[in-house]
Amino acid sequence: MSRPHGIPLPSARRSSDSDETESACADDKQGQPRPREGVRQLTGAERVRTLVESNASVSLTLPDAFDQAEWWTGVPAARTVTPDGDVILLVSGESAAARAAAHAQDDDLTAVIEITDVAPVSVPHRIRARARLAGWLTPVRGDDRAVCAALLAERHPVGELLGLTESQDPPYTGRPAWTMLRLEVGEIALDDLWGAEQVDPDELAGAEPDPLAAHETELLQHLASAHADRVADLCGLLGSRDAGGLTAVPLALDRLGLRVRFTPGPGRTSPSFDARFDFPEPVADVCGLRRAVRALFAAAAH
């Protein structure tokens, strides 16, 4: 996506002295296993959409709103994606982002969203993904306010949405307690367990978040704590690869499959590796996931 005028985007490819993007999960940097088996996976746009609407850590940075030497960074309370592929952010009405956006023209204020996803279970190299979305920031105005508030409430039923009225905190400026901002996305960089890639912003609108994302944390923690022995039995599905003496921890799941990290125990020098176990068919909800996981466990038992 490009614009005929306005200030340029801060590139989504973060680097200082090189044109190469340094991987947040690179094997040679952190020892992060990244399987390359060619198994089924969500598209890059689907993975970014899932990250945007997940509970992963997120920050909003305004590189050009203030002194160039001192970028402003804050944390949105909630975010979602519109049918057009824009990202809607809920921020404090007293924040620098809200003030800067209120005075900006349509293409005057560039902004960057950075998302960091950390595994909800204890494993080495817990960062599973980083995404960086750069674009142009404006307030949500007029009739769009009700539509965008409904979208946010659908994805994030948070009490802050009730505070889209005047702030009750000193100094009583009359500004809304919470403000919705729109990021028109121009560049996306994704670096996750599947690899590093640039994602076309136009594909974000048509991508759907993974239906299991809202439940993934509790599901992985339940598998790790209550079914660790059954997860370890999955090593029987690895064929000739020896997983003897390794600890198996469920690392990630989506509608297409379960990823397990195998790590060496004390005194062992064998390398860690990830294995991806595809479900027989994509699952649409938690009930379907339970059936798919039971099928995996049954296959491993035989």
GROMACS .gro file of C-alpha atoms in nm:
model
  302
    1MET     CA    1   0.000   0.000   0.000
    2SER     CA    2   0.131   0.346  -0.082
    3ARG     CA    3   0.008   0.703  -0.062
    4PRO     CA    4   0.058   0.981  -0.317
    5HIS     CA    5   0.140   1.236  -0.047
    6GLY     CA    6   0.212   1.268   0.323
    7ILE     CA    7   0.518   1.172   0.523
    8PRO     CA    8   0.673   0.830   0.459
    9LEU     CA    9   0.622   0.534   0.686
   10PRO     CA   10   0.881   0.425   0.941
   11SER     CA   11   0.969   0.096   0.775
   12ALA     CA   12   0.830  -0.221   0.924
   13ARG     CA   13   1.171  -0.375   0.857
   14ARG     CA   14   1.356  -0.284   1.176
   15SER     CA   15   1.734  -0.264   1.126
   16SER     CA   16   2.007  -0.017   1.207
   17ASP     CA   17   2.318  -0.077   1.001
   18SER     CA   18   2.190  -0.338   0.762
   19ASP     CA   19   1.913  -0.399   0.512
   20GLU     CA   20   1.854  -0.741   0.660
   21THR     CA   21   1.577  -0.801   0.914
   22GLU     CA   22   1.715  -0.960   1.229
   23SER     CA   23   1.492  -1.245   1.334
   24ALA     CA   24   1.339  -1.224   1.678
   25CYS     CA   25   1.322  -1.602   1.686
   26ALA     CA   26   1.633  -1.684   1.480
   27ASP     CA   27   1.793  -2.019   1.550
   28ASP     CA   28   2.145  -1.881   1.552
   29LYS     CA   29   2.049  -1.591   1.784
   30GLN     CA   30   1.837  -1.763   2.047
   31GLY     CA   31   1.834  -2.133   1.966
   32GLN     CA   32   1.464  -2.112   1.880
   33PRO     CA   33   1.357  -2.433   1.701
   34ARG     CA   34   1.160  -2.370   1.383
   35PRO     CA   35   1.039  -2.686   1.209
   36ARG     CA   36   1.040  -2.683   0.830
   37GLU     CA   37   0.839  -2.998   0.766
   38GLY     CA   38   0.604  -2.828   0.522
   39VAL     CA   39   0.303  -2.903   0.742
   40ARG     CA   40  -0.021  -2.711   0.716
   41GLN     CA   41  -0.011  -2.363   0.864
   42LEU     CA   42  -0.212  -2.045   0.883
   43THR     CA   43  -0.122  -1.780   0.628
   44GLY     CA   44   0.096  -1.489   0.733
   45ALA     CA   45  -0.206  -1.256   0.724
   46GLU     CA   46  -0.407  -1.495   0.943
   47ARG     CA   47  -0.123  -1.516   1.193
   48VAL     CA   48  -0.092  -1.136   1.207
   49ARG     CA   49  -0.469  -1.092   1.243
   50THR     CA   50  -0.464  -1.347   1.528
   51LEU     CA   51  -0.181  -1.162   1.701
   52VAL     CA   52  -0.355  -0.825   1.668
   53GLU     CA   53  -0.671  -0.956   1.831
   54SER     CA   54  -0.498  -1.177   2.089
   55ASN     CA   55  -0.388  -1.098   2.443
   56ALA     CA   56  -0.024  -1.064   2.338
   57SER     CA   57   0.177  -0.766   2.459
   58VAL     CA   58   0.139  -0.460   2.233
   59SER     CA   59   0.285  -0.111   2.216
   60LEU     CA   60   0.199   0.192   2.004
   61THR     CA   61   0.483   0.421   1.899
   62LEU     CA   62   0.461   0.764   1.734
   63PRO     CA   63   0.800   0.825   1.569
   64ASP     CA   64   0.725   1.171   1.433
   65ALA     CA   65   0.471   1.327   1.667
   66PHE     CA   66   0.725   1.492   1.895
   67ASP     CA   67   1.100   1.544   1.912
   68GLN     CA   68   1.262   1.314   1.657
   69ALA     CA   69   1.516   1.206   1.916
   70GLU     CA   70   1.250   1.091   2.161
   71TRP     CA   71   0.976   0.866   2.032
   72TRP     CA   72   0.652   0.840   2.229
   73THR     CA   73   0.538   0.487   2.317
   74GLY     CA   74   0.223   0.375   2.496
   75VAL     CA   75   0.005   0.067   2.546
   76PRO     CA   76  -0.348   0.049   2.396
   77ALA     CA   77  -0.618  -0.098   2.621
   78ALA     CA   78  -0.773  -0.298   2.335
   79ARG     CA   79  -0.751  -0.339   1.958
   80THR     CA   80  -0.934  -0.504   1.672
   81VAL     CA   81  -0.937  -0.512   1.289
   82THR     CA   82  -1.210  -0.363   1.071
   83PRO     CA   83  -1.354  -0.530   0.759
   84ASP     CA   84  -1.133  -0.290   0.559
   85GLY     CA   85  -0.816  -0.412   0.732
   86ASP     CA   86  -0.761  -0.104   0.950
   87VAL     CA   87  -0.657  -0.158   1.313
   88ILE     CA   88  -0.874   0.013   1.575
   89LEU     CA   89  -0.697   0.100   1.901
   90LEU     CA   90  -0.853   0.205   2.231
   91VAL     CA   91  -0.624   0.449   2.416
   92SER     CA   92  -0.658   0.686   2.708
   93GLY     CA   93  -0.815   1.017   2.610
   94GLU     CA   94  -0.537   1.193   2.802
   95SER     CA   95  -0.258   1.006   2.621
   96ALA     CA   96  -0.010   1.169   2.388
   97ALA     CA   97  -0.138   0.947   2.107
   98ALA     CA   98  -0.493   1.078   2.146
   99ARG     CA   99  -0.375   1.440   2.155
  100ALA     CA  100  -0.145   1.401   1.856
  101ALA     CA  101  -0.408   1.221   1.646
  102ALA     CA  102  -0.670   1.485   1.725
  103HIS     CA  103  -0.461   1.753   1.553
  104ALA     CA  104  -0.327   1.541   1.265
  105GLN     CA  105  -0.446   1.544   0.907
  106ASP     CA  106  -0.530   1.214   0.737
  107ASP     CA  107  -0.174   1.129   0.641
  108ASP     CA  108   0.036   1.346   0.872
  109LEU     CA  109   0.086   1.113   1.169
  110THR     CA  110   0.273   0.786   1.126
  111ALA     CA  111   0.258   0.518   1.394
  112VAL     CA  112   0.393   0.170   1.462
  113ILE     CA  113   0.226  -0.115   1.651
  114GLU     CA  114   0.466  -0.376   1.789
  115ILE     CA  115   0.326  -0.705   1.921
  116THR     CA  116   0.521  -0.963   2.120
  117ASP     CA  117   0.369  -1.305   2.184
  118VAL     CA  118   0.515  -1.514   2.469
  119ALA     CA  119   0.437  -1.881   2.528
  120PRO     CA  120   0.201  -1.930   2.826
  121VAL     CA  121   0.396  -2.238   2.936
  122SER     CA  122   0.750  -2.271   3.069
  123VAL     CA  123   0.989  -2.354   2.784
  124PRO     CA  124   1.327  -2.225   2.668
  125HIS     CA  125   1.301  -1.936   2.418
  126ARG     CA  126   0.947  -1.836   2.512
  127ILE     CA  127   0.900  -1.560   2.253
  128ARG     CA  128   0.682  -1.720   1.988
  129ALA     CA  129   0.620  -1.422   1.761
  130ARG     CA  130   0.684  -1.056   1.695
  131ALA     CA  131   0.480  -0.847   1.455
  132ARG     CA  132   0.531  -0.486   1.351
  133LEU     CA  133   0.258  -0.289   1.173
  134ALA     CA  134   0.337   0.061   1.045
  135GLY     CA  135   0.081   0.303   0.909
  136TRP     CA  136  -0.107   0.631   0.946
  137LEU     CA  137  -0.301   0.719   1.262
  138THR     CA  138  -0.625   0.920   1.284
  139PRO     CA  139  -0.909   0.946   1.536
  140VAL     CA  140  -1.228   0.748   1.475
  141ARG     CA  141  -1.489   1.014   1.402
  142GLY     CA  142  -1.861   1.056   1.338
  143ASP     CA  143  -2.078   0.757   1.260
  144ASP     CA  144  -1.774   0.527   1.257
  145ARG     CA  145  -1.746   0.560   1.635
  146ALA     CA  146  -2.048   0.339   1.707
  147VAL     CA  147  -1.941   0.081   1.449
  148CYS     CA  148  -1.584   0.061   1.577
  149ALA     CA  149  -1.697   0.051   1.942
  150ALA     CA  150  -1.916  -0.248   1.857
  151LEU     CA  151  -1.621  -0.423   1.689
  152LEU     CA  152  -1.400  -0.362   1.992
  153ALA     CA  153  -1.670  -0.483   2.230
  154GLU     CA  154  -1.713  -0.802   2.026
  155ARG     CA  155  -1.343  -0.889   2.048
  156HIS     CA  156  -1.262  -0.727   2.383
  157PRO     CA  157  -1.560  -0.688   2.619
  158VAL     CA  158  -1.374  -0.442   2.841
  159GLY     CA  159  -1.521  -0.187   3.078
  160GLU     CA  160  -1.314   0.093   2.923
  161LEU     CA  161  -1.559   0.104   2.633
  162LEU     CA  162  -1.814   0.248   2.874
  163GLY     CA  163  -1.582   0.543   2.930
  164LEU     CA  164  -1.610   0.706   2.587
  165THR     CA  165  -1.737   1.015   2.766
  166GLU     CA  166  -1.561   1.300   2.941
  167SER     CA  167  -1.277   1.210   3.174
  168GLN     CA  168  -1.354   1.240   3.546
  169ASP     CA  169  -0.986   1.264   3.638
  170PRO     CA  170  -0.800   1.590   3.708
  171PRO     CA  171  -0.736   1.828   3.539
  172TYR     CA  172  -1.089   1.781   3.395
  173THR     CA  173  -0.995   1.875   3.041
  174GLY     CA  174  -1.325   1.767   2.890
  175ARG     CA  175  -1.150   1.510   2.670
  176PRO     CA  176  -1.304   1.160   2.651
  177ALA     CA  177  -1.178   0.914   2.912
  178TRP     CA  178  -1.100   0.677   2.623
  179THR     CA  179  -1.043   0.746   2.255
  180MET     CA  180  -1.057   0.516   1.953
  181LEU     CA  181  -0.781   0.560   1.696
  182ARG     CA  182  -0.759   0.410   1.349
  183LEU     CA  183  -0.432   0.280   1.203
  184GLU     CA  184  -0.442   0.250   0.825
  185VAL     CA  185  -0.178  -0.019   0.781
  186GLY     CA  186   0.088   0.035   0.515
  187GLU     CA  187   0.356  -0.222   0.608
  188ILE     CA  188   0.361  -0.544   0.809
  189ALA     CA  189   0.661  -0.747   0.922
  190LEU     CA  190   0.607  -1.083   1.093
  191ASP     CA  191   0.866  -1.302   1.264
  192ASP     CA  192   0.732  -1.612   1.435
  193LEU     CA  193   0.784  -1.983   1.478
  194TRP     CA  194   0.716  -2.035   1.108
  195GLY     CA  195   0.980  -1.786   0.992
  196ALA     CA  196   1.019  -1.418   0.905
  197GLU     CA  197   0.817  -1.259   0.624
  198GLN     CA  198   0.659  -0.939   0.496
  199VAL     CA  199   0.279  -0.956   0.488
  200ASP     CA  200   0.068  -0.764   0.235
  201PRO     CA  201  -0.155  -0.523   0.433
  202ASP     CA  202  -0.435  -0.573   0.180
  203GLU     CA  203  -0.455  -0.938   0.290
  204LEU     CA  204  -0.528  -0.843   0.651
  205ALA     CA  205  -0.887  -0.746   0.573
  206GLY     CA  206  -0.974  -1.089   0.433
  207ALA     CA  207  -0.790  -1.289   0.698
  208GLU     CA  208  -0.976  -1.436   0.995
  209PRO     CA  209  -0.825  -1.472   1.342
  210ASP     CA  210  -0.777  -1.828   1.458
  211PRO     CA  211  -1.093  -1.944   1.640
  212LEU     CA  212  -0.890  -2.101   1.922
  213ALA     CA  213  -0.682  -1.791   2.001
  214ALA     CA  214  -0.902  -1.676   2.289
  215HIS     CA  215  -0.872  -2.017   2.458
  216GLU     CA  216  -0.515  -2.109   2.367
  217THR     CA  217  -0.352  -2.003   2.695
  218GLU     CA  218  -0.579  -2.207   2.921
  219LEU     CA  219  -0.577  -2.505   2.683
  220LEU     CA  220  -0.197  -2.522   2.664
  221GLN     CA  221  -0.162  -2.480   3.039
  222HIS     CA  222  -0.418  -2.756   3.096
  223LEU     CA  223  -0.239  -2.993   2.859
  224ALA     CA  224   0.096  -2.918   3.023
  225SER     CA  225  -0.026  -2.964   3.381
  226ALA     CA  226  -0.291  -3.235   3.354
  227HIS     CA  227  -0.184  -3.437   3.051
  228ALA     CA  228   0.195  -3.409   3.041
  229ASP     CA  229   0.229  -3.789   3.009
  230ARG     CA  230  -0.007  -3.800   2.712
  231VAL     CA  231   0.178  -3.513   2.544
  232ALA     CA  232   0.508  -3.699   2.597
  233ASP     CA  233   0.355  -4.006   2.431
  234LEU     CA  234   0.327  -3.806   2.107
  235CYS     CA  235   0.697  -3.875   2.052
  236GLY     CA  236   0.579  -4.215   1.930
  237LEU     CA  237   0.444  -4.039   1.620
  238LEU     CA  238   0.783  -3.895   1.527
  239GLY     CA  239   0.897  -4.197   1.331
  240SER     CA  240   1.272  -4.246   1.334
  241ARG     CA  241   1.344  -3.931   1.533
  242ASP     CA  242   1.457  -4.017   1.885
  243ALA     CA  243   1.283  -3.817   2.159
  244GLY     CA  244   1.388  -4.046   2.441
  245GLY     CA  245   1.481  -3.861   2.760
  246LEU     CA  246   1.337  -3.533   2.633
  247THR     CA  247   1.068  -3.327   2.805
  248ALA     CA  248   0.763  -3.258   2.588
  249VAL     CA  249   0.576  -2.930   2.640
  250PRO     CA  250   0.274  -2.816   2.432
  251LEU     CA  251   0.391  -2.484   2.287
  252ALA     CA  252   0.121  -2.359   2.050
  253LEU     CA  253  -0.200  -2.463   1.887
  254ASP     CA  254  -0.438  -2.337   1.622
  255ARG     CA  255  -0.724  -2.478   1.421
  256LEU     CA  256  -0.486  -2.687   1.210
  257GLY     CA  257  -0.264  -2.856   1.467
  258LEU     CA  258  -0.062  -2.872   1.788
  259ARG     CA  259   0.306  -2.778   1.823
  260VAL     CA  260   0.514  -2.951   2.090
  261ARG     CA  261   0.862  -2.852   2.204
  262PHE     CA  262   1.097  -3.135   2.301
  263THR     CA  263   1.380  -3.022   2.528
  264PRO     CA  264   1.666  -3.218   2.689
  265GLY     CA  265   1.665  -3.293   3.058
  266PRO     CA  266   1.949  -3.217   3.302
  267GLY     CA  267   2.283  -3.352   3.189
  268ARG     CA  268   2.171  -3.421   2.832
  269THR     CA  269   2.325  -3.239   2.537
  270SER     CA  270   2.079  -3.328   2.261
  271PRO     CA  271   1.927  -3.022   2.093
  272SER     CA  272   1.572  -2.900   2.147
  273PHE     CA  273   1.333  -2.933   1.857
  274ASP     CA  274   0.970  -2.864   1.775
  275ALA     CA  275   0.728  -3.110   1.621
  276ARG     CA  276   0.398  -3.014   1.466
  277PHE     CA  277   0.108  -3.261   1.487
  278ASP     CA  278  -0.163  -3.190   1.230
  279PHE     CA  279  -0.526  -3.247   1.323
  280PRO     CA  280  -0.723  -3.479   1.093
  281GLU     CA  281  -0.924  -3.174   0.983
  282PRO     CA  282  -0.938  -2.806   1.084
  283VAL     CA  283  -1.129  -2.745   1.408
  284ALA     CA  284  -1.373  -2.460   1.458
  285ASP     CA  285  -1.412  -2.451   1.837
  286VAL     CA  286  -1.302  -2.600   2.167
  287CYS     CA  287  -1.529  -2.903   2.130
  288GLY     CA  288  -1.371  -2.985   1.795
  289LEU     CA  289  -1.027  -2.935   1.948
  290ARG     CA  290  -1.098  -3.187   2.224
  291ARG     CA  291  -1.193  -3.447   1.964
  292ALA     CA  292  -0.883  -3.373   1.758
  293VAL     CA  293  -0.647  -3.395   2.057
  294ARG     CA  294  -0.808  -3.722   2.171
  295ALA     CA  295  -0.748  -3.859   1.821
  296LEU     CA  296  -0.380  -3.760   1.843
  297PHE     CA  297  -0.342  -3.925   2.183
  298ALA     CA  298  -0.515  -4.240   2.058
  299ALA     CA  299  -0.283  -4.259   1.757
  300ALA     CA  300   0.022  -4.219   1.982
  301ALA     CA  301  -0.101  -4.495   2.214
  302HIS     CA  302  -0.104  -4.739   1.926
   0.00000   0.00000   0.00000
